[in-house]
Tab-separated table of C-alpha atoms and ligand atoms in Angstrom:
chain	number	residue	atom	x	y	z
A	1	UNK	CA	-0.005	0.013	0.003
A	2	UNK	CA	2.740	2.286	1.171
A	3	UNK	CA	4.668	1.504	-1.938
A	4	UNK	CA	1.709	2.122	-4.245
A	5	UNK	CA	1.102	5.532	-2.760
A	6	UNK	CA	4.734	6.498	-3.252
A	7	UNK	CA	4.635	5.315	-6.852
A	8	UNK	CA	1.424	7.213	-7.551
A	9	UNK	CA	2.859	10.312	-5.923
A	10	UNK	CA	5.994	9.986	-7.995
A	11	UNK	CA	4.030	9.581	-11.216
A	12	UNK	CA	1.931	12.605	-10.376
A	13	UNK	CA	5.033	14.622	-9.632
A	14	UNK	CA	6.608	13.516	-12.967
A	15	UNK	CA	3.478	14.471	-14.836
A	16	UNK	CA	3.394	17.861	-13.159
A	17	UNK	CA	7.033	18.473	-14.044
A	18	UNK	CA	6.409	17.460	-17.614
A	19	UNK	CA	3.420	19.757	-17.721
A	20	UNK	CA	5.518	22.638	-16.415
A	21	UNK	CA	8.186	21.971	-19.027
A	22	UNK	CA	5.500	21.796	-21.654
A	23	UNK	CA	4.096	25.132	-20.538
A	24	UNK	CA	7.477	26.786	-20.958
A	25	UNK	CA	8.006	25.504	-24.449
A	26	UNK	CA	7.831	28.181	-27.110
A	27	UNK	CA	7.781	27.305	-30.749
A	28	UNK	CA	9.102	29.999	-33.062
A	29	UNK	CA	8.423	29.690	-36.749
A	30	UNK	CA	11.028	31.421	-38.880
A	31	UNK	CA	10.865	32.313	-42.537
A	32	UNK	CA	14.491	31.999	-43.552
A	33	UNK	CA	14.529	33.100	-47.184
A	34	UNK	CA	15.538	31.114	-50.256
A	35	UNK	CA	18.646	29.039	-51.011
A	36	UNK	CA	20.926	32.058	-51.547
A	37	UNK	CA	20.226	33.102	-47.960
A	38	UNK	CA	21.651	29.739	-46.840
A	39	UNK	CA	18.827	28.316	-44.674
A	40	UNK	CA	21.099	25.311	-44.136
A	41	UNK	CA	23.555	27.474	-42.201
A	42	UNK	CA	20.752	29.355	-40.396
A	43	UNK	CA	19.407	25.940	-39.289
A	44	UNK	CA	22.767	25.162	-37.713
A	45	UNK	CA	22.616	28.440	-35.740
A	46	UNK	CA	19.017	27.670	-34.721
A	47	UNK	CA	20.186	24.267	-33.495
A	48	UNK	CA	22.853	25.904	-31.335
A	49	UNK	CA	20.259	28.339	-30.005
A	50	UNK	CA	17.849	25.550	-29.159
A	51	UNK	CA	20.599	23.644	-27.334
A	52	UNK	CA	21.325	26.708	-25.195
A	53	UNK	CA	17.581	27.525	-24.712
A	54	UNK	CA	15.810	24.235	-24.103
A	55	UNK	CA	12.435	26.006	-23.769
A	56	UNK	CA	12.507	27.152	-27.389
A	57	UNK	CA	11.899	25.121	-30.488
A	58	UNK	CA	12.564	26.677	-33.871
A	59	UNK	CA	10.749	25.632	-37.021
A	60	UNK	CA	12.150	26.835	-40.261
A	61	UNK	CA	10.287	27.681	-43.448
A	62	UNK	CA	12.005	28.588	-46.711
A	63	UNK	CA	10.806	29.707	-50.101
A	64	UNK	CA	10.992	32.263	-52.863
A	65	UNK	CA	14.149	31.976	-54.910
A	66	UNK	CA	14.463	35.741	-55.325
A	67	UNK	CA	13.994	38.754	-53.142
A	68	UNK	CA	10.853	40.053	-54.894
A	69	UNK	CA	9.149	36.626	-54.696
A	70	UNK	CA	9.846	36.535	-50.968
A	71	UNK	CA	8.448	40.070	-50.662
A	72	UNK	CA	5.270	38.975	-52.448
A	73	UNK	CA	4.892	35.914	-50.212
A	74	UNK	CA	5.485	37.780	-46.952
A	75	UNK	CA	3.176	40.610	-47.933
A	76	UNK	CA	0.378	38.104	-48.399
A	77	UNK	CA	1.035	36.515	-44.997
A	78	UNK	CA	1.437	39.852	-43.249
A	79	UNK	CA	-1.463	41.624	-44.918
A	80	UNK	CA	-3.616	38.791	-43.552
A	81	UNK	CA	-2.135	39.517	-40.064
A	82	UNK	CA	-1.221	35.828	-39.951
A	83	UNK	CA	0.473	34.936	-36.678
A	84	UNK	CA	1.974	31.694	-37.974
A	85	UNK	CA	5.389	33.231	-38.687
A	86	UNK	CA	7.208	34.798	-35.720
A	87	UNK	CA	10.463	35.855	-37.352
A	88	UNK	CA	11.394	36.542	-40.914
A	89	UNK	CA	14.382	37.448	-42.968
A	90	UNK	CA	14.078	40.441	-45.253
A	91	UNK	CA	16.260	42.094	-47.856
A	92	UNK	CA	18.002	45.358	-47.002
A	93	UNK	CA	15.604	47.245	-49.268
A	94	UNK	CA	12.573	46.240	-47.222
A	95	UNK	CA	12.647	47.520	-43.606
A	96	UNK	CA	11.139	50.953	-44.399
A	97	UNK	CA	8.209	49.424	-46.260
A	98	UNK	CA	7.573	46.625	-43.769
A	99	UNK	CA	7.767	49.093	-40.878
A	100	UNK	CA	5.376	51.613	-42.357
A	101	UNK	CA	2.954	48.803	-43.266
A	102	UNK	CA	2.830	47.780	-39.580
A	103	UNK	CA	4.239	44.324	-40.295
A	104	UNK	CA	7.269	44.355	-38.042
A	105	UNK	CA	7.431	44.749	-34.278
A	106	UNK	CA	9.685	47.680	-33.315
A	107	UNK	CA	12.555	46.152	-31.346
A	108	UNK	CA	13.534	49.080	-29.105
A	109	UNK	CA	11.571	47.730	-26.130
A	110	UNK	CA	13.326	44.337	-26.390
A	111	UNK	CA	16.892	45.146	-27.399
A	112	UNK	CA	17.448	48.844	-26.457
A	113	UNK	CA	17.724	52.227	-28.156
A	114	UNK	CA	19.060	52.513	-31.719
A	115	UNK	CA	22.014	54.766	-30.893
A	116	UNK	CA	23.673	52.079	-28.778
A	117	UNK	CA	22.289	48.894	-30.345
A	118	UNK	CA	23.106	49.870	-33.943
A	119	UNK	CA	26.484	51.510	-33.316
A	120	UNK	CA	28.576	48.314	-33.709
A	121	UNK	CA	27.172	47.474	-37.187
A	122	UNK	CA	28.430	48.728	-40.540
A	123	UNK	CA	26.765	52.137	-40.982
A	124	UNK	CA	24.645	51.176	-44.004
A	125	UNK	CA	22.786	48.495	-41.983
A	126	UNK	CA	22.470	50.706	-38.921
A	127	UNK	CA	20.681	53.204	-41.129
A	128	UNK	CA	18.576	50.864	-43.288
A	129	UNK	CA	17.140	49.106	-40.202
A	130	UNK	CA	16.130	52.193	-38.219
A	131	UNK	CA	12.926	53.795	-39.326
A	132	UNK	CA	11.464	56.826	-37.461
A	133	UNK	CA	13.777	56.127	-34.513
A	134	UNK	CA	12.595	52.534	-34.231
A	135	UNK	CA	14.656	49.426	-34.836
A	136	UNK	CA	12.697	47.658	-37.518
A	137	UNK	CA	15.060	44.703	-37.882
A	138	UNK	CA	18.562	43.558	-36.976
A	139	UNK	CA	21.191	42.801	-39.611
A	140	UNK	CA	21.726	39.126	-40.527
A	141	UNK	CA	24.484	39.409	-43.133
A	142	UNK	CA	25.907	42.101	-45.367
A	143	UNK	CA	26.233	41.946	-49.095
A	144	UNK	CA	27.576	43.761	-52.111
A	145	UNK	CA	27.940	43.159	-55.788
A	146	UNK	CA	31.424	42.183	-56.923
A	147	UNK	CA	33.094	41.419	-60.179
A	148	UNK	CA	34.254	37.836	-60.049
A	149	UNK	CA	36.679	36.847	-62.783
A	150	UNK	CA	38.782	33.999	-64.063
A	151	UNK	CA	42.230	34.744	-62.653
A	152	UNK	CA	43.698	31.870	-64.637
A	153	UNK	CA	42.403	33.151	-67.993
A	154	UNK	CA	43.522	36.769	-67.390
A	155	UNK	CA	46.976	35.516	-66.425
A	156	UNK	CA	47.188	33.107	-69.369
A	157	UNK	CA	46.404	35.921	-71.818
A	158	UNK	CA	48.517	38.553	-70.043
A	159	UNK	CA	45.598	40.827	-69.201
A	160	UNK	CA	45.393	43.127	-66.137
A	161	UNK	CA	42.185	43.608	-64.158
A	162	UNK	CA	40.072	45.960	-66.258
A	163	UNK	CA	39.213	49.319	-64.642
A	164	UNK	CA	36.613	50.505	-67.154
A	165	UNK	CA	33.793	48.770	-69.025
A	166	UNK	CA	35.652	49.401	-72.267
A	167	UNK	CA	38.732	47.625	-70.906
A	168	UNK	CA	36.506	44.786	-69.729
A	169	UNK	CA	34.994	44.461	-73.209
A	170	UNK	CA	38.411	44.444	-74.836
A	171	UNK	CA	39.740	41.858	-72.354
A	172	UNK	CA	36.703	39.644	-72.887
A	173	UNK	CA	36.959	39.750	-76.671
A	174	UNK	CA	40.676	38.946	-76.598
A	175	UNK	CA	40.166	35.984	-74.265
A	176	UNK	CA	37.087	34.671	-76.116
A	177	UNK	CA	38.881	34.817	-79.461
A	178	UNK	CA	42.032	33.131	-78.142
A	179	UNK	CA	40.157	30.396	-76.255
A	180	UNK	CA	37.981	29.540	-79.294
A	181	UNK	CA	35.275	28.115	-77.016
A	182	UNK	CA	31.806	29.107	-78.415
A	183	UNK	CA	30.211	28.547	-74.986
A	184	UNK	CA	32.476	31.100	-73.307
A	185	UNK	CA	30.766	34.419	-72.413
A	186	UNK	CA	32.749	37.556	-71.622
A	187	UNK	CA	30.434	38.953	-68.943
A	188	UNK	CA	27.335	37.678	-67.134
A	189	UNK	CA	24.940	40.064	-65.328
A	190	UNK	CA	21.368	39.765	-64.076
A	191	UNK	CA	18.942	41.004	-66.737
A	192	UNK	CA	15.792	39.051	-65.729
A	193	UNK	CA	13.093	41.183	-64.098
A	194	UNK	CA	14.219	40.217	-60.574
A	195	UNK	CA	15.275	42.462	-57.694
A	196	UNK	CA	18.892	42.194	-58.819
A	197	UNK	CA	17.977	44.025	-62.046
A	198	UNK	CA	17.442	47.163	-59.995
A	199	UNK	CA	21.167	47.053	-59.361
A	200	UNK	CA	21.815	46.232	-63.018
A	201	UNK	CA	20.105	49.521	-63.860
A	202	UNK	CA	21.873	51.511	-61.159
A	203	UNK	CA	25.484	50.270	-61.530
A	204	UNK	CA	26.375	51.962	-64.830
A	205	UNK	CA	24.289	54.995	-63.844
A	206	UNK	CA	25.994	55.464	-60.504
A	207	UNK	CA	29.404	54.868	-62.088
A	208	UNK	CA	28.890	58.079	-64.082
A	209	UNK	CA	28.807	59.914	-60.716
A	210	UNK	CA	24.998	60.290	-60.772
A	211	UNK	CA	22.549	59.824	-57.898
A	212	UNK	CA	19.163	58.229	-58.337
A	213	UNK	CA	17.647	59.874	-55.265
A	214	UNK	CA	18.433	62.473	-52.609
A	215	UNK	CA	18.698	61.808	-48.878
A	216	UNK	CA	14.970	62.355	-48.465
A	217	UNK	CA	14.202	59.692	-51.104
A	218	UNK	CA	13.128	62.092	-53.850
A	219	UNK	CA	14.044	60.903	-57.311
A	220	UNK	CA	16.925	62.831	-58.928
A	221	UNK	CA	17.042	60.913	-62.227
A	222	UNK	CA	19.484	62.146	-64.897
A	223	UNK	CA	17.795	60.711	-67.962
A	224	UNK	CA	20.738	61.062	-70.283
A	225	UNK	CA	23.034	59.192	-67.925
A	226	UNK	CA	20.428	56.534	-67.287
A	227	UNK	CA	19.893	55.857	-70.991
A	228	UNK	CA	23.634	55.815	-71.533
A	229	UNK	CA	24.025	53.224	-68.799
A	230	UNK	CA	21.404	50.963	-70.358
A	231	UNK	CA	22.857	51.512	-73.799
A	232	UNK	CA	26.232	50.403	-72.431
A	233	UNK	CA	24.765	46.994	-71.526
A	234	UNK	CA	23.206	46.616	-74.987
A	235	UNK	CA	26.566	47.581	-76.509
A	236	UNK	CA	28.194	44.707	-74.683
A	237	UNK	CA	25.562	42.343	-76.178
A	238	UNK	CA	26.203	43.774	-79.630
A	239	UNK	CA	29.946	43.220	-79.210
A	240	UNK	CA	29.295	39.570	-78.266
A	241	UNK	CA	30.639	40.096	-74.736
A	242	UNK	CA	27.242	39.360	-73.095
A	243	UNK	CA	24.849	36.750	-74.383
A	244	UNK	CA	21.801	37.689	-76.405
A	245	UNK	CA	19.269	36.416	-73.909
A	246	UNK	CA	20.707	38.435	-71.054
A	247	UNK	CA	17.145	39.619	-70.254
A	248	UNK	CA	16.424	36.083	-68.967
A	249	UNK	CA	19.489	35.685	-66.731
A	250	UNK	CA	18.905	35.433	-62.962
A	251	UNK	CA	21.426	35.430	-60.132
A	252	UNK	CA	21.635	31.617	-60.042
A	253	UNK	CA	22.169	31.371	-63.832
A	254	UNK	CA	25.251	33.583	-63.609
A	255	UNK	CA	26.541	31.487	-60.708
A	256	UNK	CA	25.959	28.184	-62.498
A	257	UNK	CA	27.462	29.305	-65.798
A	258	UNK	CA	30.516	30.750	-64.092
A	259	UNK	CA	30.938	27.530	-62.093
A	260	UNK	CA	30.739	25.536	-65.332
A	261	UNK	CA	33.677	27.553	-66.748
A	262	UNK	CA	31.508	29.386	-69.287
A	263	UNK	CA	32.068	32.979	-68.097
A	264	UNK	CA	35.174	35.186	-67.843
A	265	UNK	CA	33.649	38.027	-65.786
A	266	UNK	CA	30.565	37.722	-63.607
A	267	UNK	CA	28.716	40.256	-61.495
A	268	UNK	CA	27.313	38.626	-58.423
A	269	UNK	CA	26.842	38.780	-54.649
A	270	UNK	CA	29.001	37.652	-51.768
A	271	UNK	CA	27.488	34.174	-51.366
A	272	UNK	CA	28.650	33.252	-54.899
A	273	UNK	CA	32.283	32.882	-53.744
A	274	UNK	CA	31.341	29.902	-51.612
A	275	UNK	CA	29.507	28.285	-54.548
A	276	UNK	CA	32.539	28.777	-56.858
A	277	UNK	CA	35.038	27.482	-54.315
A	278	UNK	CA	33.010	24.954	-52.378
A	279	UNK	CA	30.515	23.270	-54.702
A	280	UNK	CA	31.419	19.766	-55.833
A	281	UNK	CA	30.404	20.537	-59.421
A	282	UNK	CA	32.435	23.724	-59.639
A	283	UNK	CA	35.084	23.612	-62.350
A	284	UNK	CA	36.663	26.938	-61.293
A	285	UNK	CA	37.945	26.231	-57.779
A	286	UNK	CA	41.159	28.144	-57.172
A	287	UNK	CA	40.764	30.077	-60.425
A	288	UNK	CA	38.542	32.871	-59.187
A	289	UNK	CA	39.537	36.499	-58.572
A	290	UNK	CA	37.413	39.291	-57.102
A	291	UNK	CA	37.730	42.946	-58.040
A	292	UNK	CA	35.765	46.155	-57.819
A	293	UNK	CA	33.271	46.828	-60.586
A	294	UNK	CA	34.604	48.760	-63.560
A	295	UNK	CA	33.580	52.368	-64.117
A	296	UNK	CA	32.556	54.172	-67.290
A	297	UNK	CA	35.562	55.920	-68.781
A	298	UNK	CA	36.097	59.117	-66.793
A	299	UNK	CA	33.686	57.961	-64.026
A	300	UNK	CA	34.324	55.963	-60.869
A	301	UNK	CA	33.596	52.423	-59.713
A	302	UNK	CA	30.346	52.057	-57.819
A	303	UNK	CA	28.709	48.970	-56.372
A	304	UNK	CA	25.251	48.035	-55.168
A	305	UNK	CA	24.800	47.215	-51.505
A	306	UNK	CA	22.711	44.211	-50.537
A	307	UNK	CA	22.182	42.250	-47.357
A	308	UNK	CA	19.568	40.570	-45.203
A	309	UNK	CA	17.918	41.331	-41.870
A	310	UNK	CA	15.898	39.563	-39.182
A	311	UNK	CA	12.559	41.047	-38.252
A	312	UNK	CA	10.001	40.067	-35.652
A	313	UNK	CA	6.446	39.851	-36.961
A	314	UNK	CA	4.001	42.404	-35.523
A	315	UNK	CA	1.525	39.478	-35.377
A	316	UNK	CA	3.716	37.010	-33.481
A	317	UNK	CA	2.328	35.666	-30.246
A	318	UNK	CA	5.847	35.220	-28.852
A	319	UNK	CA	7.488	38.564	-29.529
A	320	UNK	CA	9.851	38.622	-26.583
A	321	UNK	CA	11.251	35.156	-27.356
A	322	UNK	CA	11.402	36.078	-31.060
A	323	UNK	CA	13.385	39.204	-30.316
A	324	UNK	CA	15.854	37.219	-28.231
A	325	UNK	CA	16.412	34.835	-31.148
A	326	UNK	CA	16.891	37.745	-33.571
A	327	UNK	CA	19.444	39.289	-31.209
A	328	UNK	CA	21.386	36.018	-31.241
A	329	UNK	CA	21.195	35.616	-35.029
A	330	UNK	CA	22.567	39.115	-35.405
A	331	UNK	CA	25.421	38.629	-32.909
A	332	UNK	CA	29.167	38.788	-33.731
A	333	UNK	CA	29.453	34.998	-33.200
A	334	UNK	CA	26.711	34.312	-35.714
A	335	UNK	CA	28.244	36.763	-38.200
A	336	UNK	CA	31.585	34.971	-37.930
A	337	UNK	CA	30.002	31.557	-38.386
A	338	UNK	CA	28.168	32.677	-41.538
A	339	UNK	CA	31.315	34.272	-42.959
A	340	UNK	CA	33.486	31.194	-42.395
A	341	UNK	CA	30.926	28.625	-43.442
A	342	UNK	CA	29.155	30.379	-46.306
A	343	UNK	CA	31.157	33.489	-47.354
A	344	UNK	CA	28.180	35.556	-46.183
A	345	UNK	CA	29.550	39.012	-45.541
A	346	UNK	CA	29.714	40.144	-41.906
A	347	UNK	CA	27.601	43.016	-40.561
A	348	UNK	CA	30.333	43.947	-38.066
A	349	UNK	CA	33.460	45.737	-39.430
A	350	UNK	CA	35.886	43.852	-37.136
A	351	UNK	CA	34.685	40.411	-38.328
A	352	UNK	CA	36.199	41.031	-41.766
A	353	UNK	CA	39.727	40.884	-40.353
A	354	UNK	CA	39.122	38.067	-37.864
A	355	UNK	CA	41.886	35.478	-38.423
A	356	UNK	CA	39.530	32.548	-39.008
A	357	UNK	CA	37.386	34.568	-41.393
A	358	UNK	CA	40.398	35.746	-43.434
A	359	UNK	CA	41.661	32.162	-43.540
A	360	UNK	CA	38.307	30.958	-44.955
A	361	UNK	CA	37.688	33.913	-47.318
A	362	UNK	CA	40.988	35.785	-47.878
A	363	UNK	CA	39.489	38.663	-49.858
A	364	UNK	CA	37.147	39.580	-47.006
A	365	UNK	CA	40.204	41.304	-45.451
A	366	UNK	CA	39.527	44.296	-47.774
A	367	UNK	CA	35.800	43.849	-48.303
A	368	UNK	CA	34.426	45.949	-45.424
A	369	UNK	CA	35.676	49.045	-47.267
A	370	UNK	CA	33.665	47.986	-50.327
A	371	UNK	CA	30.467	47.777	-48.307
A	372	UNK	CA	31.206	51.123	-46.704
A	373	UNK	CA	31.784	52.789	-50.085
A	374	UNK	CA	28.944	50.987	-51.821
A	375	UNK	CA	25.672	52.623	-52.762
A	376	UNK	CA	22.158	51.773	-51.618
A	377	UNK	CA	18.980	51.370	-53.550
A	378	UNK	CA	16.401	53.969	-52.514
A	379	UNK	CA	15.004	53.668	-48.989
A	380	UNK	CA	11.262	54.025	-49.517
A	381	UNK	CA	7.978	53.089	-47.862
A	382	UNK	CA	6.882	52.242	-51.385
A	383	UNK	CA	9.971	50.270	-52.310
A	384	UNK	CA	7.915	47.468	-53.824
A	385	UNK	CA	6.639	49.814	-56.511
A	386	UNK	CA	10.074	51.415	-57.040
A	387	UNK	CA	11.563	47.978	-57.564
A	388	UNK	CA	8.774	46.776	-59.884
A	389	UNK	CA	9.192	49.728	-62.198
A	390	UNK	CA	12.992	49.660	-62.397
A	391	UNK	CA	13.467	45.891	-62.733
A	392	UNK	CA	10.722	45.265	-65.276
A	393	UNK	CA	11.734	48.231	-67.391
A	394	UNK	CA	15.452	47.339	-67.290
A	395	UNK	CA	14.684	43.808	-68.349
A	396	UNK	CA	12.417	45.005	-71.188
A	397	UNK	CA	15.218	47.266	-72.483
A	398	UNK	CA	17.678	44.381	-72.335
A	399	UNK	CA	15.125	42.264	-74.228
A	400	UNK	CA	14.922	45.138	-76.739
A	401	UNK	CA	11.147	45.494	-76.453
A	402	UNK	CA	11.851	49.155	-75.404
A	403	UNK	CA	14.680	51.471	-76.288
A	404	UNK	CA	16.831	52.830	-73.465
A	405	UNK	CA	15.247	56.295	-73.923
A	406	UNK	CA	11.703	54.813	-73.741
A	407	UNK	CA	12.668	52.816	-70.704
A	408	UNK	CA	14.043	55.816	-68.909
A	409	UNK	CA	10.965	57.919	-69.745
A	410	UNK	CA	8.824	55.177	-68.283
A	411	UNK	CA	10.897	55.017	-65.105
A	412	UNK	CA	10.600	58.774	-64.745
A	413	UNK	CA	6.878	58.883	-65.419
A	414	UNK	CA	5.979	55.993	-63.143
A	415	UNK	CA	8.209	56.927	-60.235
A	416	UNK	CA	7.840	60.663	-60.215
A	417	UNK	CA	4.867	60.452	-57.849
A	418	UNK	CA	6.135	57.436	-55.914
A	419	UNK	CA	9.538	58.957	-55.025
A	420	UNK	CA	8.846	62.523	-54.115
B	1	GLC	C1	21.313	39.602	-52.878
B	1	GLC	C2	21.413	40.863	-52.016
B	1	GLC	C3	20.077	41.536	-51.944
B	1	GLC	C4	19.534	41.738	-53.316
B	1	GLC	C5	19.405	40.429	-54.069
B	1	GLC	C6	18.945	40.683	-55.483
B	1	GLC	O1	20.673	38.621	-52.163
B	1	GLC	O2	21.899	40.589	-50.743
B	1	GLC	O3	20.150	42.732	-51.218
B	1	GLC	O4	18.347	42.441	-53.377
B	1	GLC	O5	20.677	39.787	-54.081
B	1	GLC	O6	18.885	39.503	-56.206
């Protein structure tokens, strides 16, 4: 009898304990972007976080190969005030829009005031993520467009790194002629109507020393320079340096074709380095150089800043736990892990010169300066519209369904009221 009672008491106690543990369990559902945002590495960080925080379970959701597809998906979820997703990753172009739409929970109350919380980050992320004095999101990883190139081919043909687009065209033509490989392209860029095509429009424009917007976000389009920039891309197609169907090329196409040894020069983002060096099917391991983007003759090199942030959903039922997770994902340790494992660019300046990071990605040693000097796409509450107009028009010009002048007129007419 005595024994029975003890057993029953023990069982009850065990059940109670289990119940208590159950009550403490929080499940956080995280939208972690598409493949280029390396959800596999984010999962490893989530696993570490779970191990250190046994009360939290993290479920991961991925999807949307490109930034604008992810924006479409998240706007559907968030417009419906759906509480299923607690945390989501967003492109650097998005915090202003998400914040003004009421989709993200301001983080000040959870992590502190912007002046101190954002100070350690690279300035461009500190500024993109603070809207009206509120922390809209915390930086996950930095990014910038680079010119990747085939070091081996330039050396073989005695060619120095080109500093202007004309030099790049000449170098490409010389190498293509000498190699005699019909599959070899001189330059690959992103001409499909994806978010990256906004940068495709801006790069040659900025490199003429022109600004697309002022500090307040008002459009300051120089139409002559913009048309000249677009015409420059078409000229590279006409010279056989870029392929004819450039208007269909997405980020992943450039990466795959470069990996297959079919491209001399490729414009792409930081993550691409890891694909070139680390992928089993890469034929270019050890043959890849990285250099600043060329300028137009008489202009100066300019690159497009990218990067990804972690935001807490305004509709989450576990905001405090979600904010803690976001803090961790945006920590120096996480930044170092992502740099070493995936060549995802750090959001903290000092991580670029960390010995382990430089060992894994030697060119990161000088890359913080590139991010600091790089230029940002407009910060706008209506960025979705800004992006739609620029990327679809740019792609149409590259597909030759519009002339550069028509394309630029259209950008001006459609954005005049949006960016004022
Ligand atoms: C990269 C950049 C991001 C950009 C996107 C475009 O992921 O980090 O900012 O918008 O590419 O494709």
